[in-house]
Amino acid sequence: MKLKKLIEDYDIEAVLISSKYSLRYFTGFTGTTGIALAFAEKRFFFTDFRYVVQAKEQVEPNGFTVVKVERGAIDTLAEYIKNSGVKKLGVEDKHVTIAEYSDYKSKFEDINFVSLGDSLEKIRMIKREDEIDKIKKAVEIADEVFKLVVPEIKEGVTEKYLSNFMEYHMKRLGGEGPSFETIIASNYRSALPHGVASDKKIEKEGFVKFDFGVYYDGYVSDITRTVYYGENPSEKHLEIYNIVLEAQKLACSSVKPGITCSELDKIARDYITEKGYGDYFGHGLGHGIGVEIHEFPYVNAKTETILEEGMIITIEPGIYLEGFGGVRIEDDVVVRKNGGEILNKTSKELMILK
Amino acid sequence: MKLKKLIEDYDIEAVLISSKYSLRYFTGFTGTTGIALAFAEKRFFFTDFRYVVQAKEQVEPNGFTVVKVERGAIDTLAEYIKNSGVKKLGVEDKHVTIAEYSDYKSKFEDINFVSLGDSLEKIRMIKREDEIDKIKKAVEIADEVFKLVVPEIKEGVTEKYLSNFMEYHMKRLGGEGPSFETIIASNYRSALPHGVASDKKIEKEGFVKFDFGVYYDGYVSDITRTVYYGENPSEKHLEIYNIVLEAQKLACSSVKPGITCSELDKIARDYITEKGYGDYFGHGLGHGIGVEIHEFPYVNAKTETILEEGMIITIEPGIYLEGFGGVRIEDDVVVRKNGGEILNKTSKELMILK
C-alpha cells in the first residue's frame, strides 16, 4: 500500500529496491543477493539459484513473485522493465553506486531515473504491531543480558571480556547478535560518548557505561545504562547521574503524538542546561529504531518531524566530562495515543556495585 | 608507492578514497566516518571531531595528514581539490553512490571524474610480510577455536549453539570476531555450500561442516573442516571425503608463482571430475583473503590472473550431494617463491567422532 502511494506521489511506474534494509523491510528477504521491482500492482523479486528456495518462503507472503536469474539480475530486469512499458523508474540514489547506475543506464532502454532520496526509509518510520512485538522481544533480551552482566563487573576484567560475555548471551537467548558494536566505557572512558569495549580493565571508583542492543528476527533494540562501580561515588558522580536521569524521565513522559522531535529534544536539553551541564550533552536526544539501529525520525534540535502513533524512538540524554567520566541513560519508547510506552524494564536508578 | 603508480597509470592528479576497506588498507583508519584524498606526493585524511584523535594515531604513520572537518567533508574537500588545481580525480565508482556523486559534481568545480573500477582492490592482492603475519595470527585463532569446538559436537545441541560457542572463543582468544557469518551445516544440511548455522540439532551419522574465520587486527582467516559424527560412515561418506581431500592436497601442492588461477582450479576440478563428481563441485576453488573475506584474485575457471609471491588464497574444493550431505576442506595458502605455504595446522584427515 505504501509503495503504491509512493509510486503515485513520485509519478513513476515502478521502484527498484536494491538496498539491504529496504529489501528486508519490503520483501522480507534476508539473503545477500537479490533485487526487487515493484509496480503499483505487481511486484517481482529477482535472485539466483542459491536463494530461490529461501526467497519463495520469505518474499511471496509479502506479495512478491520470485524470478530466478542467471549471473546478475540486470538483463532479466531490463526485460521486465521494457515489457512493462516503464518510462520513469524510482531508484535508491543513496545506495545505488555509480558503477551500478552506469550499468542500469546502458541496459534499461529509454528510462528516466528518479531519485527517491530517503523516501523508502521514511515509509519505515511508523511501525506495525508485529514490528513492535519484535522490537519488544529484542528489548527483552537486552534487559536479560544486562541482568546477567552486572555480576560480572569485577576489578581486573576487561571491557572486552564483558562485551564478549554479553554477545554470547544475546545469541544464547535467541537474538541474532548485537545490533551495533557494543559500547562499554569504564572510568575516564565513560566520558567518550561512543567508547566501544576496549582492553581497558575495570577499576573501582568510577562509572561503567553500557550501550548495546540486540537483533531479534531482523529488528533491533538499543539500551544504555550507567552503573557506579566502587564504594564512594563523589558528589559530582551523583549529581550528573541524577541530572541525566531526571532529563531522561522528563523526556520519556513528554512523548506523545503531535510533539515535534526538536521540542522533545529541547525538553531534556533545557533541563540539563538549567543545571549547568548543557555544554556537556553534545549529541541529539535520540533516533528511530527498526530494521536498522538508526532510522527516521532523528530526535535532535533540528528535526521538525512530528511524532506519530507507532513510531519507536530512543531517549538517551547524557553528560560527558572529559577526564572524569560520563553518564547516559537510554530507553526505547513507542509513541502511543496517550503517551510514550517505555519498552525497557531495567531499572534506571543508580546501581552502586561494591 | 602503489597509489603513486595508480595516479600515473590513470593520468589523474588525485584519488578520492571513500570505501571502508580501501580506507582501512591505505590509511589504517578503523573508524566509520572519514574520506581520503591522495595526490602523488601528498595525502590528506578528512574526519570530524569525533575521530580526530584516533585518525592522527592511525593514519599519520601511513603518510596521511589529518584535516578536521565540520558536518560533512565535501566542502573542505572541494577547497583542497580546487586549491591543488586538480583536473582529473579518480573515484571508487563501485562504492560511491549516485547521491554522493551528484554532491561531488555540484561541489567540485571543473573536475573530470575517472572511474577506478577494481584498481584499488587489486593493489591489495600482494601482501606485505606484516599483513601475512596478521593473517597467520587470524588462522592460528581459527585453528584453536576448531580444537575447542570439536568436543562440543554432541547429539541434541544446535548448530547455533556451536557457532555462538565458537564466536565467543574467537573473541576470548584476541580476535575481533567472525570474519563472516559462521557456517555450520550438519547431516543433510552439509550439502548446502553456504548453510549458516541454524536451529537444527546435531544428529548421529552424518557430516558436520564448519566454515568460519576470524578477524585479527583487521585481517581475516577462512577455514573449512568437515567431520563425521557417528559410528558408521557409509562407503559414500568415506569416498567423497577422500576425493575432496586428495583434490585439496593436489591443489595446495600445485600453488606456485606463475600458475594461473584457472589452471589451479582445473587441477582440483579435473581430479574430482575423473572420480565422477565434477557436477557436484559447483563453485570456484578459492579466493584471495586480506582485509576482506573475498578479495582478488578469485580462483576459478574464468580467472587468468597469474599467481605471484605474496598473494594469499583459499583452496576449498567440495562435493555436495543433495539430501545426502557434503564435504568441503579449506586452507589459507601463501604463494611463496618455491610453492604454497599452508597456514592452517588443523589436520585434514577425516575425524570420526563417536
PDB file of N, CA, C and O in Angstrom, chain A residues 182-239:
ATOM      1  N   THR A 182      29.122  -3.200  20.560  1.00  0.00           N
ATOM      2  CA  THR A 182      28.802  -2.966  21.969  1.00  0.00           C
ATOM      3  C   THR A 182      29.741  -1.934  22.610  1.00  0.00           C
ATOM      4  O   THR A 182      30.963  -2.052  22.516  1.00  0.00           O
ATOM      5  N   ILE A 183      29.121  -0.927  23.227  1.00  0.00           N
ATOM      6  CA  ILE A 183      29.882   0.122  23.911  1.00  0.00           C
ATOM      7  C   ILE A 183      29.969  -0.227  25.394  1.00  0.00           C
ATOM      8  O   ILE A 183      28.938  -0.432  26.044  1.00  0.00           O
ATOM      9  N   ILE A 184      31.200  -0.369  25.874  1.00  0.00           N
ATOM     10  CA  ILE A 184      31.415  -0.478  27.317  1.00  0.00           C
ATOM     11  C   ILE A 184      32.571   0.442  27.624  1.00  0.00           C
ATOM     12  O   ILE A 184      33.679   0.270  27.101  1.00  0.00           O
ATOM     13  N   ALA A 185      32.307   1.474  28.435  1.00  0.00           N
ATOM     14  CA  ALA A 185      33.305   2.506  28.673  1.00  0.00           C
ATOM     15  C   ALA A 185      33.371   2.751  30.171  1.00  0.00           C
ATOM     16  O   ALA A 185      32.392   3.186  30.770  1.00  0.00           O
ATOM     17  N   SER A 186      34.529   2.426  30.763  1.00  0.00           N
ATOM     18  CA  SER A 186      34.639   2.492  32.218  1.00  0.00           C
ATOM     19  C   SER A 186      35.528   3.649  32.659  1.00  0.00           C
ATOM     20  O   SER A 186      36.435   4.066  31.936  1.00  0.00           O
ATOM     21  N   ASN A 187      35.261   4.137  33.865  1.00  0.00           N
ATOM     22  CA  ASN A 187      36.006   5.256  34.464  1.00  0.00           C
ATOM     23  C   ASN A 187      36.137   6.416  33.483  1.00  0.00           C
ATOM     24  O   ASN A 187      35.139   6.830  32.916  1.00  0.00           O
ATOM     25  N   TYR A 188      37.383   6.903  33.244  1.00  0.00           N
ATOM     26  CA  TYR A 188      37.543   8.077  32.386  1.00  0.00           C
ATOM     27  C   TYR A 188      36.984   7.825  30.980  1.00  0.00           C
ATOM     28  O   TYR A 188      36.516   8.736  30.313  1.00  0.00           O
ATOM     29  N   ARG A 189      36.986   6.567  30.527  1.00  0.00           N
ATOM     30  CA  ARG A 189      36.462   6.274  29.192  1.00  0.00           C
ATOM     31  C   ARG A 189      34.951   6.494  29.098  1.00  0.00           C
ATOM     32  O   ARG A 189      34.412   6.646  28.002  1.00  0.00           O
ATOM     33  N   SER A 190      34.262   6.493  30.242  1.00  0.00           N
ATOM     34  CA  SER A 190      32.805   6.706  30.186  1.00  0.00           C
ATOM     35  C   SER A 190      32.472   8.099  29.661  1.00  0.00           C
ATOM     36  O   SER A 190      31.341   8.374  29.273  1.00  0.00           O
ATOM     37  N   ALA A 191      33.473   8.997  29.624  1.00  0.00           N
ATOM     38  CA  ALA A 191      33.259  10.331  29.051  1.00  0.00           C
ATOM     39  C   ALA A 191      33.243  10.304  27.523  1.00  0.00           C
ATOM     40  O   ALA A 191      32.880  11.289  26.887  1.00  0.00           O
ATOM     41  N   LEU A 192      33.644   9.167  26.918  1.00  0.00           N
ATOM     42  CA  LEU A 192      33.572   9.031  25.458  1.00  0.00           C
ATOM     43  C   LEU A 192      32.154   8.598  25.096  1.00  0.00           C
ATOM     44  O   LEU A 192      31.729   7.502  25.471  1.00  0.00           O
ATOM     45  N   PRO A 193      31.421   9.424  24.352  1.00  0.00           N
ATOM     46  CA  PRO A 193      30.039   9.022  24.030  1.00  0.00           C
ATOM     47  C   PRO A 193      29.969   7.660  23.345  1.00  0.00           C
ATOM     48  O   PRO A 193      29.052   6.891  23.597  1.00  0.00           O
ATOM     49  N   HIS A 194      30.953   7.338  22.475  1.00  0.00           N
ATOM     50  CA  HIS A 194      30.894   6.077  21.733  1.00  0.00           C
ATOM     51  C   HIS A 194      32.111   5.197  21.952  1.00  0.00           C
ATOM     52  O   HIS A 194      32.665   4.638  20.998  1.00  0.00           O
ATOM     53  N   GLY A 195      32.510   5.052  23.212  1.00  0.00           N
ATOM     54  CA  GLY A 195      33.686   4.225  23.507  1.00  0.00           C
ATOM     55  C   GLY A 195      33.357   2.748  23.434  1.00  0.00           C
ATOM     56  O   GLY A 195      32.821   2.169  24.377  1.00  0.00           O
ATOM     57  N   VAL A 196      33.675   2.124  22.309  1.00  0.00           N
ATOM     58  CA  VAL A 196      33.396   0.689  22.197  1.00  0.00           C
ATOM     59  C   VAL A 196      34.319  -0.061  23.150  1.00  0.00           C
ATOM     60  O   VAL A 196      35.400   0.410  23.497  1.00  0.00           O
ATOM     61  N   ALA A 197      33.865  -1.231  23.584  1.00  0.00           N
ATOM     62  CA  ALA A 197      34.601  -2.023  24.563  1.00  0.00           C
ATOM     63  C   ALA A 197      36.059  -2.162  24.155  1.00  0.00           C
ATOM     64  O   ALA A 197      36.352  -2.525  23.019  1.00  0.00           O
ATOM     65  N   SER A 198      36.974  -1.890  25.091  1.00  0.00           N
ATOM     66  CA  SER A 198      38.411  -1.926  24.802  1.00  0.00           C
ATOM     67  C   SER A 198      39.095  -2.935  25.721  1.00  0.00           C
ATOM     68  O   SER A 198      38.448  -3.631  26.496  1.00  0.00           O
ATOM     69  N   ASP A 199      40.414  -2.961  25.647  1.00  0.00           N
ATOM     70  CA  ASP A 199      41.179  -3.851  26.530  1.00  0.00           C
ATOM     71  C   ASP A 199      41.360  -3.262  27.927  1.00  0.00           C
ATOM     72  O   ASP A 199      42.006  -3.878  28.772  1.00  0.00           O
ATOM     73  N   LYS A 200      40.809  -2.093  28.155  1.00  0.00           N
ATOM     74  CA  LYS A 200      40.920  -1.469  29.484  1.00  0.00           C
ATOM     75  C   LYS A 200      40.284  -2.366  30.538  1.00  0.00           C
ATOM     76  O   LYS A 200      39.219  -2.939  30.346  1.00  0.00           O
ATOM     77  N   LYS A 201      40.950  -2.446  31.688  1.00  0.00           N
ATOM     78  CA  LYS A 201      40.399  -3.240  32.784  1.00  0.00           C
ATOM     79  C   LYS A 201      39.473  -2.402  33.652  1.00  0.00           C
ATOM     80  O   LYS A 201      39.663  -1.199  33.809  1.00  0.00           O
ATOM     81  N   ILE A 202      38.486  -3.060  34.195  1.00  0.00           N
ATOM     82  CA  ILE A 202      37.550  -2.397  35.113  1.00  0.00           C
ATOM     83  C   ILE A 202      38.295  -2.097  36.421  1.00  0.00           C
ATOM     84  O   ILE A 202      38.986  -2.960  36.970  1.00  0.00           O
ATOM     85  N   GLU A 203      38.171  -0.838  36.882  1.00  0.00           N
ATOM     86  CA  GLU A 203      38.772  -0.443  38.155  1.00  0.00           C
ATOM     87  C   GLU A 203      37.681   0.088  39.060  1.00  0.00           C
ATOM     88  O   GLU A 203      36.640   0.532  38.602  1.00  0.00           O
ATOM     89  N   LYS A 204      37.971   0.143  40.347  1.00  0.00           N
ATOM     90  CA  LYS A 204      36.989   0.668  41.305  1.00  0.00           C
ATOM     91  C   LYS A 204      36.894   2.183  41.208  1.00  0.00           C
ATOM     92  O   LYS A 204      37.799   2.852  40.721  1.00  0.00           O
ATOM     93  N   GLU A 205      35.785   2.690  41.714  1.00  0.00           N
ATOM     94  CA  GLU A 205      35.519   4.126  41.834  1.00  0.00           C
ATOM     95  C   GLU A 205      35.370   4.821  40.483  1.00  0.00           C
ATOM     96  O   GLU A 205      36.183   5.670  40.101  1.00  0.00           O
ATOM     97  N   GLY A 206      34.334   4.440  39.788  1.00  0.00           N
ATOM     98  CA  GLY A 206      34.033   5.160  38.555  1.00  0.00           C
ATOM     99  C   GLY A 206      32.796   4.575  37.892  1.00  0.00           C
ATOM    100  O   GLY A 206      32.294   3.520  38.291  1.00  0.00           O
ATOM    101  N   PHE A 207      32.320   5.278  36.870  1.00  0.00           N
ATOM    102  CA  PHE A 207      31.165   4.795  36.115  1.00  0.00           C
ATOM    103  C   PHE A 207      31.576   3.687  35.143  1.00  0.00           C
ATOM    104  O   PHE A 207      32.715   3.666  34.655  1.00  0.00           O
ATOM    105  N   VAL A 208      30.644   2.794  34.872  1.00  0.00           N
ATOM    106  CA  VAL A 208      30.784   1.883  33.736  1.00  0.00           C
ATOM    107  C   VAL A 208      29.521   2.070  32.895  1.00  0.00           C
ATOM    108  O   VAL A 208      28.404   1.847  33.372  1.00  0.00           O
ATOM    109  N   LYS A 209      29.727   2.517  31.661  1.00  0.00           N
ATOM    110  CA  LYS A 209      28.592   2.820  30.779  1.00  0.00           C
ATOM    111  C   LYS A 209      28.433   1.697  29.754  1.00  0.00           C
ATOM    112  O   LYS A 209      29.392   1.337  29.070  1.00  0.00           O
ATOM    113  N   PHE A 210      27.235   1.144  29.679  1.00  0.00           N
ATOM    114  CA  PHE A 210      26.915   0.073  28.723  1.00  0.00           C
ATOM    115  C   PHE A 210      25.907   0.612  27.722  1.00  0.00           C
ATOM    116  O   PHE A 210      24.815   1.035  28.110  1.00  0.00           O
ATOM    117  N   ASP A 211      26.231   0.584  26.452  1.00  0.00           N
ATOM    118  CA  ASP A 211      25.264   0.953  25.408  1.00  0.00           C
ATOM    119  C   ASP A 211      25.303  -0.180  24.396  1.00  0.00           C
ATOM    120  O   ASP A 211      26.331  -0.429  23.760  1.00  0.00           O
ATOM    121  N   PHE A 212      24.185  -0.884  24.280  1.00  0.00           N
ATOM    122  CA  PHE A 212      24.202  -2.107  23.472  1.00  0.00           C
ATOM    123  C   PHE A 212      22.791  -2.412  22.987  1.00  0.00           C
ATOM    124  O   PHE A 212      21.818  -1.789  23.410  1.00  0.00           O
ATOM    125  N   GLY A 213      22.700  -3.360  22.099  1.00  0.00           N
ATOM    126  CA  GLY A 213      21.396  -3.765  21.599  1.00  0.00           C
ATOM    127  C   GLY A 213      21.507  -5.109  20.922  1.00  0.00           C
ATOM    128  O   GLY A 213      22.598  -5.630  20.702  1.00  0.00           O
ATOM    129  N   VAL A 214      20.346  -5.639  20.580  1.00  0.00           N
ATOM    130  CA  VAL A 214      20.246  -6.997  20.068  1.00  0.00           C
ATOM    131  C   VAL A 214      19.401  -6.983  18.806  1.00  0.00           C
ATOM    132  O   VAL A 214      18.440  -6.217  18.726  1.00  0.00           O
ATOM    133  N   TYR A 215      19.750  -7.819  17.847  1.00  0.00           N
ATOM    134  CA  TYR A 215      18.859  -8.090  16.721  1.00  0.00           C
ATOM    135  C   TYR A 215      17.989  -9.279  17.069  1.00  0.00           C
ATOM    136  O   TYR A 215      18.490 -10.324  17.481  1.00  0.00           O
ATOM    137  N   TYR A 216      16.674  -9.128  16.899  1.00  0.00           N
ATOM    138  CA  TYR A 216      15.771 -10.266  17.047  1.00  0.00           C
ATOM    139  C   TYR A 216      14.848 -10.297  15.836  1.00  0.00           C
ATOM    140  O   TYR A 216      14.108  -9.336  15.593  1.00  0.00           O
ATOM    141  N   ASP A 217      14.905 -11.379  15.084  1.00  0.00           N
ATOM    142  CA  ASP A 217      14.077 -11.532  13.889  1.00  0.00           C
ATOM    143  C   ASP A 217      14.120 -10.277  13.008  1.00  0.00           C
ATOM    144  O   ASP A 217      13.090  -9.812  12.509  1.00  0.00           O
ATOM    145  N   GLY A 218      15.326  -9.733  12.860  1.00  0.00           N
ATOM    146  CA  GLY A 218      15.519  -8.608  11.948  1.00  0.00           C
ATOM    147  C   GLY A 218      15.259  -7.236  12.531  1.00  0.00           C
ATOM    148  O   GLY A 218      15.392  -6.242  11.819  1.00  0.00           O
ATOM    149  N   TYR A 219      14.867  -7.172  13.798  1.00  0.00           N
ATOM    150  CA  TYR A 219      14.586  -5.878  14.439  1.00  0.00           C
ATOM    151  C   TYR A 219      15.506  -5.655  15.634  1.00  0.00           C
ATOM    152  O   TYR A 219      15.892  -6.615  16.310  1.00  0.00           O
ATOM    153  N   VAL A 220      15.830  -4.381  15.886  1.00  0.00           N
ATOM    154  CA  VAL A 220      16.842  -4.057  16.891  1.00  0.00           C
ATOM    155  C   VAL A 220      16.243  -3.553  18.203  1.00  0.00           C
ATOM    156  O   VAL A 220      15.114  -3.064  18.246  1.00  0.00           O
ATOM    157  N   SER A 221      17.050  -3.654  19.251  1.00  0.00           N
ATOM    158  CA  SER A 221      16.841  -2.878  20.473  1.00  0.00           C
ATOM    159  C   SER A 221      18.102  -2.062  20.694  1.00  0.00           C
ATOM    160  O   SER A 221      19.133  -2.311  20.071  1.00  0.00           O
ATOM    161  N   ASP A 222      18.001  -1.078  21.600  1.00  0.00           N
ATOM    162  CA  ASP A 222      19.109  -0.153  21.859  1.00  0.00           C
ATOM    163  C   ASP A 222      18.905   0.390  23.259  1.00  0.00           C
ATOM    164  O   ASP A 222      17.895   1.043  23.528  1.00  0.00           O
ATOM    165  N   ILE A 223      19.815   0.079  24.152  1.00  0.00           N
ATOM    166  CA  ILE A 223      19.640   0.470  25.556  1.00  0.00           C
ATOM    167  C   ILE A 223      20.966   0.952  26.129  1.00  0.00           C
ATOM    168  O   ILE A 223      22.028   0.429  25.763  1.00  0.00           O
ATOM    169  N   THR A 224      20.929   1.956  26.981  1.00  0.00           N
ATOM    170  CA  THR A 224      22.123   2.387  27.711  1.00  0.00           C
ATOM    171  C   THR A 224      21.821   2.428  29.200  1.00  0.00           C
ATOM    172  O   THR A 224      20.772   2.948  29.609  1.00  0.00           O
ATOM    173  N   ARG A 225      22.726   1.851  29.975  1.00  0.00           N
ATOM    174  CA  ARG A 225      22.682   2.004  31.426  1.00  0.00           C
ATOM    175  C   ARG A 225      24.085   2.325  31.901  1.00  0.00           C
ATOM    176  O   ARG A 225      25.069   1.820  31.344  1.00  0.00           O
ATOM    177  N   THR A 226      24.174   3.177  32.919  1.00  0.00           N
ATOM    178  CA  THR A 226      25.454   3.539  33.504  1.00  0.00           C
ATOM    179  C   THR A 226      25.407   3.151  34.975  1.00  0.00           C
ATOM    180  O   THR A 226      24.454   3.527  35.672  1.00  0.00           O
ATOM    181  N   VAL A 227      26.385   2.371  35.420  1.00  0.00           N
ATOM    182  CA  VAL A 227      26.417   1.967  36.838  1.00  0.00           C
ATOM    183  C   VAL A 227      27.665   2.571  37.476  1.00  0.00           C
ATOM    184  O   VAL A 227      28.594   3.001  36.779  1.00  0.00           O
ATOM    185  N   TYR A 228      27.665   2.620  38.801  1.00  0.00           N
ATOM    186  CA  TYR A 228      28.866   3.059  39.512  1.00  0.00           C
ATOM    187  C   TYR A 228      29.504   1.838  40.144  1.00  0.00           C
ATOM    188  O   TYR A 228      28.841   1.060  40.831  1.00  0.00           O
ATOM    189  N   TYR A 229      30.797   1.653  39.911  1.00  0.00           N
ATOM    190  CA  TYR A 229      31.497   0.512  40.497  1.00  0.00           C
ATOM    191  C   TYR A 229      32.472   1.041  41.537  1.00  0.00           C
ATOM    192  O   TYR A 229      33.432   1.760  41.201  1.00  0.00           O
ATOM    193  N   GLY A 230      32.233   0.737  42.812  1.00  0.00           N
ATOM    194  CA  GLY A 230      33.114   1.214  43.882  1.00  0.00           C
ATOM    195  C   GLY A 230      32.308   1.538  45.128  1.00  0.00           C
ATOM    196  O   GLY A 230      31.086   1.338  45.179  1.00  0.00           O
ATOM    197  N   GLU A 231      33.013   2.050  46.110  1.00  0.00           N
ATOM    198  CA  GLU A 231      32.377   2.305  47.409  1.00  0.00           C
ATOM    199  C   GLU A 231      31.917   3.743  47.537  1.00  0.00           C
ATOM    200  O   GLU A 231      30.955   4.029  48.249  1.00  0.00           O
ATOM    201  N   ASN A 232      32.649   4.647  46.896  1.00  0.00           N
ATOM    202  CA  ASN A 232      32.480   6.057  47.229  1.00  0.00           C
ATOM    203  C   ASN A 232      32.229   6.963  46.036  1.00  0.00           C
ATOM    204  O   ASN A 232      33.111   7.723  45.639  1.00  0.00           O
ATOM    205  N   PRO A 233      31.034   6.908  45.460  1.00  0.00           N
ATOM    206  CA  PRO A 233      30.754   7.874  44.396  1.00  0.00           C
ATOM    207  C   PRO A 233      30.864   9.291  44.957  1.00  0.00           C
ATOM    208  O   PRO A 233      30.386   9.559  46.063  1.00  0.00           O
ATOM    209  N   SER A 234      31.517  10.170  44.207  1.00  0.00           N
ATOM    210  CA  SER A 234      31.644  11.560  44.663  1.00  0.00           C
ATOM    211  C   SER A 234      30.315  12.283  44.475  1.00  0.00           C
ATOM    212  O   SER A 234      29.404  11.792  43.791  1.00  0.00           O
ATOM    213  N   GLU A 235      30.239  13.469  45.035  1.00  0.00           N
ATOM    214  CA  GLU A 235      29.047  14.304  44.850  1.00  0.00           C
ATOM    215  C   GLU A 235      28.785  14.533  43.365  1.00  0.00           C
ATOM    216  O   GLU A 235      27.651  14.524  42.903  1.00  0.00           O
ATOM    217  N   LYS A 236      29.869  14.754  42.639  1.00  0.00           N
ATOM    218  CA  LYS A 236      29.735  15.041  41.210  1.00  0.00           C
ATOM    219  C   LYS A 236      29.182  13.830  40.452  1.00  0.00           C
ATOM    220  O   LYS A 236      28.365  13.980  39.543  1.00  0.00           O
ATOM    221  N   HIS A 237      29.650  12.643  40.823  1.00  0.00           N
ATOM    222  CA  HIS A 237      29.094  11.442  40.193  1.00  0.00           C
ATOM    223  C   HIS A 237      27.584  11.394  40.406  1.00  0.00           C
ATOM    224  O   HIS A 237      26.809  11.178  39.474  1.00  0.00           O
ATOM    225  N   LEU A 238      27.182  11.593  41.656  1.00  0.00           N
ATOM    226  CA  LEU A 238      25.749  11.511  41.965  1.00  0.00           C
ATOM    227  C   LEU A 238      24.991  12.635  41.268  1.00  0.00           C
ATOM    228  O   LEU A 238      23.899  12.428  40.729  1.00  0.00           O
ATOM    229  N   GLU A 239      25.598  13.818  41.251  1.00  0.00           N
ATOM    230  CA  GLU A 239      24.932  14.981  40.662  1.00  0.00           C
ATOM    231  C   GLU A 239      24.645  14.747  39.176  1.00  0.00           C
ATOM    232  O   GLU A 239      23.499  14.879  38.736  1.00  0.00           O
TER     233      GLU A 239
END
